[in-house]
Amino acid sequence: MASGILSRSLSLLKSSTFLLSTKQPQLFSSSFNQKKTFYCQSAPTYFSYKLVASVTCRMNSSRLATFSTQSVSSNEPVVSVDWLHANLKQPHIKVLDASWYMPNEQRNPLQEYQVAHIPGALFFDVDGISDRTTNLPHMLPSEEAFAAAVSALGIENKDGVVVYDGKGIFSAARVWWMFRVFGHDRVWVLDGGLPRWRASGYDVESSASGDAILKASAASEAIEKVYQRQAVAPITFLTKFQPHLVWTLNQVWKNIEETTYQHIDARSKARFDGVAPEPRKGIRSGHVPGSKCIPFSQMLDGSQTLLSNEELKKKFDQEGISLDKPIVTSCGTGVTACILALGLHRLGKTDVPVYDGSWTEWGGHPDVPVSTSEA
């Protein structure tokens, strides 16, 4: 069986206006602005990324112009919408829609993917591609399970992966982190996500092909087969687990005493202080003793793109965080903590672990200490 969101959405897609289509997906331009027209010379003058391969595209002048194509350095965690547009048809660039929303937002990411997504993008189910042995939400799956799911999506180790979401930068950062945990560094977040793509006037695709929807379902089913010890399809994506990028409850608890790592919490200040209730029932309010609060939104500008190096550094400096010392991040369920890790990666700290269980695990555990702050 597919995951909850996929199984519910697939039944809707098959029975209502969201019909699975075997026809060519439709392309339509964003209504936000006029469609952007590119003008360029025969050399990739306007792109600063390293040239390894090239793709040709027909311009208004009817001449053929060449864009530089190979991905930016893995030291830079994001790519621009202009870069992705220029490289979208490269065979070894795979695009994933990893949209995910809080339960109280009542948004269905798979349905939204069906309505409008970047051409050729596949849907990555954050809840579905997860550990099936725990009740904690979207925990990191096993190596074998992740390899099976990503292989079902048609991704190989030679591919560069660009991840985006429907908010700008939100859940895409979680999937960026997941790929890195399993040893794949050629992964980037689309800066500004689908909103910036559409605001730039680039086409989106509707009526996702049956193949695209079935791949999303196959990825979730592959996960279940692994945990049920059933045979799965051939693996095309090999993992190399990076344990230093993931923390457990025991490591966080130990760090309270040792204070080797600076612990940053990405939740809102009110939740951190314990004056606002947690969105999930049965979870205590407050924070891990000794941790500091930098809400994930402080990593982004008004258009939901990642801040510059200078602006990011200022945010951490203001909270007394030293970039010369180790850092670990957490949040509510391990999603927005990855946005902090994304910002720190831009500043050169590429080894920041994320506490996967985050506050849902810590606040739900009766035996661990919890601190609150005065309102």
Short mmCIF file of C-alpha atoms in Angstrom, two decimals:
data_model
loop_
_atom_site.label_atom_id
_atom_site.label_comp_id
_atom_site.label_asym_id
_atom_site.label_seq_id
_atom_site.Cartn_x
_atom_site.Cartn_y
_atom_site.Cartn_z
CA MET A 1 0.00 0.00 0.00
CA ALA A 2 1.09 3.55 -0.62
CA SER A 3 1.55 6.01 2.18
CA GLY A 4 -1.45 7.80 3.66
CA ILE A 5 -1.20 10.94 1.56
CA LEU A 6 -0.55 8.98 -1.62
CA SER A 7 -3.33 6.46 -1.09
CA ARG A 8 -5.89 9.19 -0.32
CA SER A 9 -4.76 11.38 -3.17
CA LEU A 10 -4.52 8.61 -5.74
CA SER A 11 -8.13 7.62 -5.15
CA LEU A 12 -9.17 11.25 -5.62
CA LEU A 13 -7.01 11.67 -8.68
CA LYS A 14 -8.58 8.63 -10.31
CA SER A 15 -12.19 9.52 -9.56
CA SER A 16 -12.62 13.27 -9.92
CA THR A 17 -11.25 16.21 -11.81
CA PHE A 18 -7.70 15.08 -11.01
CA LEU A 19 -7.68 12.32 -13.63
CA LEU A 20 -4.49 10.42 -14.28
CA SER A 21 -3.46 11.30 -17.77
CA THR A 22 -1.55 9.24 -20.27
CA LYS A 23 -1.44 12.25 -22.59
CA GLN A 24 1.42 14.67 -22.77
CA PRO A 25 1.37 16.97 -19.73
CA GLN A 26 0.09 20.44 -20.45
CA LEU A 27 2.32 23.47 -20.20
CA PHE A 28 1.00 26.84 -19.19
CA SER A 29 2.62 30.11 -18.24
CA SER A 30 2.35 31.65 -14.82
CA SER A 31 -0.25 34.36 -14.47
CA PHE A 32 1.95 36.34 -12.12
CA ASN A 33 4.06 37.98 -14.81
CA GLN A 34 4.57 37.82 -18.49
CA LYS A 35 6.61 34.87 -19.59
CA LYS A 36 10.30 35.67 -19.42
CA THR A 37 12.19 35.75 -22.72
CA PHE A 38 15.86 34.86 -22.68
CA TYR A 39 18.44 36.57 -24.85
CA CYS A 40 21.97 35.29 -24.79
CA GLN A 41 25.07 35.07 -26.89
CA SER A 42 26.67 31.91 -28.17
CA ALA A 43 28.90 31.76 -25.11
CA PRO A 44 27.48 31.32 -21.60
CA THR A 45 28.26 34.95 -20.70
CA TYR A 46 25.50 35.39 -18.16
CA PHE A 47 26.08 32.26 -16.10
CA SER A 48 28.92 31.92 -13.64
CA TYR A 49 28.55 28.19 -13.07
CA LYS A 50 31.20 25.72 -14.07
CA LEU A 51 30.84 24.48 -17.64
CA VAL A 52 30.96 20.70 -18.02
CA ALA A 53 28.23 20.00 -20.56
CA SER A 54 25.92 22.11 -22.66
CA VAL A 55 22.36 22.26 -23.97
CA THR A 56 21.01 24.28 -26.86
CA CYS A 57 17.74 26.19 -26.88
CA ARG A 58 16.07 28.17 -29.64
CA MET A 59 15.84 31.91 -29.05
CA ASN A 60 13.62 34.58 -30.59
CA SER A 61 16.32 35.42 -33.10
CA SER A 62 16.01 31.81 -34.39
CA ARG A 63 19.70 31.35 -33.69
CA LEU A 64 20.88 28.58 -31.41
CA ALA A 65 22.52 29.66 -28.19
CA THR A 66 24.34 27.58 -25.62
CA PHE A 67 23.83 27.69 -21.87
CA SER A 68 26.31 26.36 -19.35
CA THR A 69 24.73 23.39 -17.70
CA GLN A 70 26.64 21.48 -15.08
CA SER A 71 25.48 22.04 -11.53
CA VAL A 72 27.00 24.52 -9.19
CA SER A 73 29.46 23.40 -6.55
CA SER A 74 28.08 21.23 -3.76
CA ASN A 75 29.47 23.90 -1.41
CA GLU A 76 26.55 26.10 -2.51
CA PRO A 77 23.26 24.58 -1.29
CA VAL A 78 20.82 26.39 -3.61
CA VAL A 79 20.39 27.09 -7.32
CA SER A 80 18.39 29.91 -8.87
CA VAL A 81 15.25 29.51 -10.95
CA ASP A 82 17.13 30.99 -13.91
CA TRP A 83 19.80 28.32 -13.60
CA LEU A 84 17.25 25.52 -13.39
CA HIS A 85 15.32 26.87 -16.36
CA ALA A 86 18.50 26.84 -18.42
CA ASN A 87 19.40 23.30 -17.35
CA LEU A 88 15.97 21.72 -17.02
CA LYS A 89 16.29 19.35 -19.96
CA GLN A 90 19.70 18.01 -19.10
CA PRO A 91 19.41 14.20 -18.83
CA HIS A 92 21.27 13.99 -15.53
CA ILE A 93 19.34 16.77 -13.78
CA LYS A 94 16.39 15.36 -11.82
CA VAL A 95 13.83 17.71 -10.26
CA LEU A 96 11.74 16.76 -7.23
CA ASP A 97 8.64 18.46 -5.86
CA ALA A 98 9.03 17.80 -2.12
CA SER A 99 6.16 19.98 -0.94
CA TRP A 100 4.87 19.19 2.54
CA TYR A 101 2.63 21.18 4.84
CA MET A 102 1.71 21.27 8.49
CA PRO A 103 -1.49 19.32 9.25
CA ASN A 104 -3.37 22.46 10.28
CA GLU A 105 -2.74 24.02 6.87
CA GLN A 106 -5.07 21.47 5.27
CA ARG A 107 -3.17 21.41 1.99
CA ASN A 108 -2.58 18.29 -0.07
CA PRO A 109 0.84 18.46 -1.72
CA LEU A 110 0.17 15.65 -4.19
CA GLN A 111 -3.00 17.31 -5.45
CA GLU A 112 -1.13 20.60 -5.79
CA TYR A 113 1.63 18.80 -7.68
CA GLN A 114 -0.99 17.44 -10.06
CA VAL A 115 -2.39 20.92 -10.68
CA ALA A 116 0.94 22.69 -11.28
CA HIS A 117 4.58 21.65 -11.08
CA ILE A 118 7.87 22.42 -12.78
CA PRO A 119 8.00 20.54 -16.11
CA GLY A 120 9.39 17.04 -15.67
CA ALA A 121 9.46 17.19 -11.87
CA LEU A 122 8.60 14.08 -9.87
CA PHE A 123 6.77 14.06 -6.55
CA PHE A 124 8.78 13.16 -3.43
CA ASP A 125 6.47 12.12 -0.57
CA VAL A 126 8.09 13.42 2.62
CA ASP A 127 5.71 11.44 4.82
CA GLY A 128 5.87 8.31 2.67
CA ILE A 129 9.64 8.02 2.24
CA SER A 130 10.23 7.57 5.95
CA ASP A 131 10.87 5.10 8.75
CA ARG A 132 7.87 2.76 9.09
CA THR A 133 8.98 1.38 12.48
CA THR A 134 8.17 4.51 14.52
CA ASN A 135 5.14 6.65 15.26
CA LEU A 136 7.22 9.81 14.97
CA PRO A 137 6.43 11.75 11.75
CA HIS A 138 8.59 11.40 8.62
CA MET A 139 11.67 10.06 10.40
CA LEU A 140 14.70 9.19 8.29
CA PRO A 141 14.26 5.77 6.62
CA SER A 142 16.91 3.07 6.59
CA GLU A 143 19.60 3.09 3.92
CA GLU A 144 17.99 0.18 2.13
CA ALA A 145 14.56 1.81 2.18
CA PHE A 146 15.83 5.17 0.91
CA ALA A 147 17.79 3.47 -1.88
CA ALA A 148 14.71 1.50 -2.94
CA ALA A 149 12.46 4.57 -2.95
CA VAL A 150 14.88 6.82 -4.83
CA SER A 151 15.57 4.04 -7.34
CA ALA A 152 11.81 3.74 -7.92
CA LEU A 153 11.79 7.44 -8.78
CA GLY A 154 14.41 6.75 -11.45
CA ILE A 155 17.26 8.60 -9.76
CA GLU A 156 20.85 7.35 -10.04
CA ASN A 157 24.07 8.36 -8.31
CA LYS A 158 25.28 10.19 -11.40
CA ASP A 159 22.30 12.53 -11.30
CA GLY A 160 22.22 16.04 -9.94
CA VAL A 161 19.05 16.54 -7.89
CA VAL A 162 17.19 19.85 -7.52
CA VAL A 163 14.49 19.90 -4.85
CA TYR A 164 11.75 22.50 -4.49
CA ASP A 165 8.51 23.02 -2.58
CA GLY A 166 5.35 25.08 -2.77
CA LYS A 167 6.29 27.60 -0.10
CA GLY A 168 9.69 28.86 -1.27
CA ILE A 169 12.17 27.14 1.01
CA PHE A 170 10.51 24.82 3.49
CA SER A 171 10.26 21.05 3.19
CA ALA A 172 12.68 20.98 0.23
CA ALA A 173 15.50 21.57 2.72
CA ARG A 174 14.54 18.35 4.52
CA VAL A 175 14.93 16.31 1.31
CA TRP A 176 18.22 18.09 0.52
CA TRP A 177 19.44 16.96 3.95
CA MET A 178 18.16 13.39 3.42
CA PHE A 179 20.14 12.97 0.21
CA ARG A 180 23.26 14.30 1.91
CA VAL A 181 22.77 11.93 4.88
CA PHE A 182 22.84 9.06 2.41
CA GLY A 183 26.02 10.26 0.72
CA HIS A 184 24.69 12.16 -2.29
CA ASP A 185 26.23 15.65 -2.36
CA ARG A 186 25.04 16.62 -5.83
CA VAL A 187 21.76 17.95 -4.47
CA TRP A 188 20.46 21.53 -4.28
CA VAL A 189 17.37 23.38 -3.15
CA LEU A 190 15.64 25.63 -5.67
CA ASP A 191 15.98 29.10 -4.18
CA GLY A 192 12.48 30.52 -3.74
CA GLY A 193 10.85 27.29 -4.87
CA LEU A 194 7.74 27.07 -7.01
CA PRO A 195 6.50 30.57 -6.06
CA ARG A 196 9.67 32.19 -7.40
CA TRP A 197 9.62 29.95 -10.49
CA ARG A 198 6.10 31.11 -11.31
CA ALA A 199 6.77 34.74 -10.40
CA SER A 200 9.65 34.66 -12.90
CA GLY A 201 7.18 33.79 -15.64
CA TYR A 202 8.38 30.26 -16.27
CA ASP A 203 6.03 27.54 -17.46
CA VAL A 204 4.48 25.03 -15.11
CA GLU A 205 3.11 21.66 -16.09
CA SER A 206 -0.38 20.38 -15.30
CA SER A 207 -1.99 16.97 -15.67
CA ALA A 208 1.00 14.97 -14.48
CA SER A 209 1.45 11.85 -16.53
CA GLY A 210 0.33 8.51 -15.17
CA ASP A 211 3.99 7.49 -15.15
CA ALA A 212 4.92 10.36 -12.82
CA ILE A 213 2.14 9.57 -10.35
CA LEU A 214 2.88 5.86 -10.46
CA LYS A 215 6.56 6.52 -9.74
CA ALA A 216 5.58 8.41 -6.60
CA SER A 217 3.38 5.50 -5.56
CA ALA A 218 6.11 2.98 -6.43
CA ALA A 219 8.59 4.83 -4.22
CA SER A 220 6.26 4.61 -1.23
CA GLU A 221 5.47 0.96 -1.94
CA ALA A 222 9.19 0.17 -2.20
CA ILE A 223 9.66 1.57 1.31
CA GLU A 224 6.93 -0.69 2.66
CA LYS A 225 8.38 -3.74 0.93
CA VAL A 226 11.78 -3.12 2.50
CA TYR A 227 10.31 -2.89 5.99
CA GLN A 228 8.22 -6.00 5.33
CA ARG A 229 11.35 -7.78 4.08
CA GLN A 230 9.91 -8.32 0.63
CA ALA A 231 11.82 -8.23 -2.64
CA VAL A 232 12.08 -4.86 -4.36
CA ALA A 233 12.95 -3.78 -7.89
CA PRO A 234 16.62 -3.45 -8.88
CA ILE A 235 18.47 -0.68 -7.03
CA THR A 236 19.94 2.10 -9.20
CA PHE A 237 20.88 4.44 -6.32
CA LEU A 238 23.58 3.33 -3.89
CA THR A 239 23.75 4.96 -0.47
CA LYS A 240 26.68 5.79 1.78
CA PHE A 241 25.35 6.69 5.21
CA GLN A 242 26.84 9.79 6.87
CA PRO A 243 26.08 9.27 10.59
CA HIS A 244 27.63 12.59 11.62
CA LEU A 245 24.73 14.44 9.97
CA VAL A 246 22.02 12.81 12.13
CA TRP A 247 21.53 13.05 15.88
CA THR A 248 19.43 10.94 18.23
CA LEU A 249 17.72 11.76 21.53
CA ASN A 250 20.62 10.23 23.46
CA GLN A 251 23.16 12.45 21.70
CA VAL A 252 21.11 15.57 22.50
CA TRP A 253 20.77 14.50 26.14
CA LYS A 254 24.50 13.88 26.42
CA ASN A 255 25.23 17.28 24.90
CA ILE A 256 23.26 19.02 27.66
CA GLU A 257 26.02 18.01 30.07
CA GLU A 258 29.00 18.22 27.74
CA THR A 259 27.89 21.34 25.78
CA THR A 260 30.25 20.39 22.96
CA TYR A 261 27.73 21.47 20.35
CA GLN A 262 25.75 24.71 20.20
CA HIS A 263 22.13 23.63 19.91
CA ILE A 264 19.85 25.84 17.77
CA ASP A 265 16.07 25.38 17.69
CA ALA A 266 14.27 26.50 14.51
CA ARG A 267 10.78 26.75 16.03
CA SER A 268 9.03 30.03 16.77
CA LYS A 269 10.13 31.96 19.85
CA ALA A 270 6.74 31.44 21.51
CA ARG A 271 6.97 27.66 21.17
CA PHE A 272 10.59 27.72 22.29
CA ASP A 273 9.71 29.77 25.36
CA GLY A 274 6.84 27.45 26.20
CA VAL A 275 4.17 30.15 26.05
CA ALA A 276 2.52 28.76 22.91
CA PRO A 277 1.10 25.21 22.73
CA GLU A 278 2.64 22.62 20.48
CA PRO A 279 0.59 21.80 17.36
CA ARG A 280 0.65 18.09 18.19
CA LYS A 281 -1.27 16.69 21.14
CA GLY A 282 0.59 15.23 24.08
CA ILE A 283 3.77 17.23 23.50
CA ARG A 284 5.11 19.40 26.32
CA SER A 285 5.97 23.02 25.65
CA GLY A 286 9.46 24.47 26.06
CA HIS A 287 12.92 23.64 24.77
CA VAL A 288 16.00 21.51 25.31
CA PRO A 289 18.03 22.97 28.21
CA GLY A 290 20.92 25.08 26.93
CA SER A 291 19.55 25.46 23.39
CA LYS A 292 19.02 28.78 21.63
CA CYS A 293 16.22 29.89 19.33
CA ILE A 294 16.69 31.12 15.76
CA PRO A 295 13.35 30.67 13.93
CA PHE A 296 13.88 29.20 10.47
CA SER A 297 12.17 32.21 8.89
CA GLN A 298 15.22 34.30 9.81
CA MET A 299 17.22 32.40 7.19
CA LEU A 300 14.97 33.73 4.41
CA ASP A 301 14.08 37.06 2.86
CA GLY A 302 10.60 38.30 1.99
CA SER A 303 10.52 36.27 -1.23
CA GLN A 304 11.43 33.09 0.66
CA THR A 305 14.92 32.88 -0.80
CA LEU A 306 18.04 32.17 1.25
CA LEU A 307 19.79 35.22 2.70
CA SER A 308 23.27 36.23 1.60
CA ASN A 309 26.34 35.12 3.52
CA GLU A 310 26.64 38.46 5.26
CA GLU A 311 23.00 38.54 6.33
CA LEU A 312 23.07 34.94 7.51
CA LYS A 313 26.18 35.47 9.59
CA LYS A 314 24.55 38.48 11.23
CA LYS A 315 21.58 36.34 12.31
CA PHE A 316 23.82 33.81 14.03
CA ASP A 317 26.04 36.49 15.56
CA GLN A 318 23.00 38.18 17.10
CA GLU A 319 22.19 34.99 19.03
CA GLY A 320 25.77 34.43 20.15
CA ILE A 321 26.36 31.45 17.85
CA SER A 322 30.01 30.95 16.95
CA LEU A 323 30.68 29.52 13.49
CA ASP A 324 34.01 28.28 14.81
CA LYS A 325 32.31 25.78 17.14
CA PRO A 326 30.16 22.70 16.36
CA ILE A 327 26.42 23.24 15.86
CA VAL A 328 23.40 20.92 15.94
CA THR A 329 19.90 21.97 14.85
CA SER A 330 16.40 20.86 15.76
CA CYS A 331 12.79 22.00 15.29
CA GLY A 332 9.35 20.40 15.64
CA THR A 333 9.66 17.31 13.45
CA GLY A 334 13.03 17.65 11.73
CA VAL A 335 11.86 19.71 8.75
CA THR A 336 12.70 23.36 9.44
CA ALA A 337 15.88 22.40 11.32
CA CYS A 338 17.17 21.56 7.85
CA ILE A 339 16.63 25.19 6.79
CA LEU A 340 19.06 26.23 9.52
CA ALA A 341 21.47 23.57 8.23
CA LEU A 342 20.98 24.98 4.72
CA GLY A 343 21.92 28.48 5.87
CA LEU A 344 24.92 27.20 7.81
CA HIS A 345 26.01 25.21 4.75
CA ARG A 346 26.09 28.44 2.74
CA LEU A 347 28.40 29.85 5.44
CA GLY A 348 30.79 26.94 5.00
CA LYS A 349 29.59 24.71 7.85
CA THR A 350 28.82 21.57 5.88
CA ASP A 351 28.88 19.14 8.79
CA VAL A 352 25.88 20.34 10.84
CA PRO A 353 23.80 17.44 12.21
CA VAL A 354 20.02 17.59 12.53
CA TYR A 355 18.23 16.04 15.51
CA ASP A 356 15.81 13.90 13.51
CA GLY A 357 13.16 13.32 16.18
CA SER A 358 13.34 16.97 17.24
CA TRP A 359 10.76 18.41 19.66
CA THR A 360 8.05 15.88 18.82
CA GLU A 361 10.30 13.17 20.23
CA TRP A 362 11.89 15.23 23.02
CA GLY A 363 8.73 16.95 24.21
CA GLY A 364 6.82 13.69 24.09
CA HIS A 365 9.36 11.82 26.21
CA PRO A 366 8.43 11.86 29.93
CA ASP A 367 11.95 11.39 31.29
CA VAL A 368 13.99 14.11 29.54
CA PRO A 369 14.45 17.64 30.94
CA VAL A 370 12.52 20.58 29.49
CA SER A 371 13.22 24.27 30.02
CA THR A 372 10.85 27.20 29.55
CA SER A 373 11.53 30.93 29.34
CA GLU A 374 9.70 33.80 30.95
CA ALA A 375 7.15 35.39 28.63
#
